[in-house]
Each structure stands twice: as C-alpha cells, then as structure tokens.
Amino acid sequence: MSALLYGIMASFTQPENIATSPAFMLWMFPLLAAIAVIYKTTKLRALLTKVFLRETLVLFGVLSGFMILAIVVLNLLVWLITR
C-alpha cells in the first residue's frame, strides 16, 4: 500500500511542461469544461439533465470566449512591446 502511495505522490513532483505556444493553449479547454461542470453542479437548484447541459455549455462557451479574447489581447500586447 505504501509503495502505491509513494508512486502517486512521486508523480506530482514534476509538473507538466506547458509552453506558451498556441498548441499548448488547448490544455485550457478540459480545465474550463471541468470548471463549468463543477460550478453549475453547485449553483443549480435542481439538476435536470437538459437544463444542466445547456447551462454548462453556455458557461463553457463564455469562459472559452473570454480566455481566447485574453490570449489574443495579451499576444498583441507582447507583439507591440517587443516589436
């Protein structure tokens, strides 16, 4: 049991290498999906499947839109500064 525990703990000692290239920005979408699901799970009064899916997809779309907008603005700002 302790060998398994040490193995799991050892896997967290080296963080995932995520660069700043556009391909690595795709890692944010699973995180945004998890945030949307967890947030809507805690905030909806009744978990009806259709309402839950609609609300989660809307929140995921809004979060994704704002994150993409932030990425574009920050990349433009960096481009202007380093030009």
Coordinates of N, CA and C in Angstrom, one line a residue, residues 33-75:
A33 N -13.8 23.1 -19.1 CA -15.0 22.3 -19.0 C -15.2 21.8 -17.6
A34 N -14.2 21.4 -16.9 CA -14.3 20.9 -15.5 C -14.8 22.0 -14.6
I35 N -14.3 23.3 -14.8 CA -14.8 24.4 -14.1 C -16.2 24.6 -14.3
A36 N -16.7 24.6 -15.6 CA -18.1 24.8 -15.9 C -19.0 23.8 -15.2
V37 N -18.6 22.5 -15.3 CA -19.4 21.4 -14.8 C -19.5 21.6 -13.2
I38 N -18.4 21.8 -12.6 CA -18.4 21.9 -11.1 C -19.2 23.1 -10.7
Y39 N -19.0 24.2 -11.3 CA -19.7 25.5 -10.9 C -21.2 25.3 -11.1
K40 N -21.6 24.8 -12.2 CA -23.1 24.6 -12.4 C -23.6 23.5 -11.5
T41 N -22.9 22.5 -11.2 CA -23.3 21.5 -10.3 C -23.6 22.1 -8.9
T42 N -22.8 23.0 -8.5 CA -23.0 23.6 -7.1 C -24.0 24.7 -7.2
K43 N -24.3 25.3 -8.3 CA -25.2 26.5 -8.3 C -26.6 26.2 -8.7
L44 N -26.9 25.2 -9.5 CA -28.2 24.9 -9.9 C -29.0 24.3 -8.8
R45 N -30.3 24.7 -8.6 CA -31.1 24.2 -7.6 C -31.6 22.8 -7.9
A46 N -32.0 22.5 -9.1 CA -32.4 21.1 -9.5 C -31.6 20.7 -10.7
L47 N -31.0 19.5 -10.6 CA -30.1 19.0 -11.7 C -30.9 18.3 -12.7
L48 N -31.6 19.0 -13.5 CA -32.3 18.4 -14.7 C -31.3 18.3 -15.8
T49 N -31.3 17.2 -16.5 CA -30.2 16.9 -17.5 C -30.2 17.9 -18.6
K50 N -31.3 18.3 -19.2 CA -31.4 19.2 -20.3 C -30.9 20.6 -19.8
V51 N -31.4 21.1 -18.7 CA -31.0 22.4 -18.2 C -29.6 22.4 -17.8
F52 N -29.1 21.3 -17.1 CA -27.7 21.3 -16.7 C -26.8 21.3 -17.9
L53 N -27.0 20.5 -18.9 CA -26.2 20.5 -20.1 C -26.2 21.9 -20.8
R54 N -27.4 22.5 -21.0 CA -27.5 23.8 -21.6 C -26.7 24.9 -20.8
E55 N -26.9 24.9 -19.5 CA -26.2 25.9 -18.7 C -24.7 25.7 -18.7
T56 N -24.3 24.4 -18.7 CA -22.9 24.1 -18.7 C -22.2 24.5 -20.0
L57 N -22.9 24.2 -21.1 CA -22.3 24.6 -22.4 C -22.3 26.1 -22.6
V58 N -23.3 26.8 -22.1 CA -23.2 28.3 -22.2 C -22.1 28.8 -21.4
L59 N -21.9 28.3 -20.2 CA -20.8 28.8 -19.3 C -19.5 28.4 -19.9
F60 N -19.4 27.2 -20.5 CA -18.1 26.8 -21.1 C -17.8 27.7 -22.3
G61 N -18.8 28.1 -23.1 CA -18.6 29.0 -24.2 C -18.2 30.3 -23.8
V62 N -18.8 30.9 -22.8 CA -18.5 32.2 -22.3 C -17.1 32.2 -21.8
L63 N -16.7 31.2 -20.9 CA -15.4 31.1 -20.4 C -14.3 31.0 -21.5
S64 N -14.6 30.1 -22.5 CA -13.7 30.0 -23.6 C -13.6 31.2 -24.4
G65 N -14.7 31.9 -24.7 CA -14.6 33.2 -25.4 C -13.7 34.2 -24.7
F66 N -13.9 34.4 -23.4 CA -13.1 35.3 -22.7 C -11.6 34.9 -22.6
M67 N -11.4 33.7 -22.5 CA -10.0 33.2 -22.4 C -9.3 33.4 -23.8
I68 N -10.0 33.1 -24.9 CA -9.4 33.3 -26.2 C -9.2 34.8 -26.4
L69 N -10.2 35.7 -26.0 CA -10.0 37.1 -26.1 C -8.8 37.6 -25.3
A70 N -8.6 37.1 -24.1 CA -7.5 37.5 -23.3 C -6.2 37.0 -23.9
I71 N -6.2 35.8 -24.5 CA -5.0 35.3 -25.2 C -4.6 36.2 -26.4
V72 N -5.6 36.6 -27.2 CA -5.3 37.4 -28.3 C -4.8 38.8 -27.9
V73 N -5.5 39.4 -26.9 CA -5.1 40.7 -26.4 C -3.7 40.7 -25.8
L74 N -3.4 39.7 -25.0 CA -2.0 39.6 -24.4 C -1.0 39.3 -25.5
N75 N -1.2 38.5 -26.5 CA -0.3 38.2 -27.5 C -0.1 39.5 -28.4

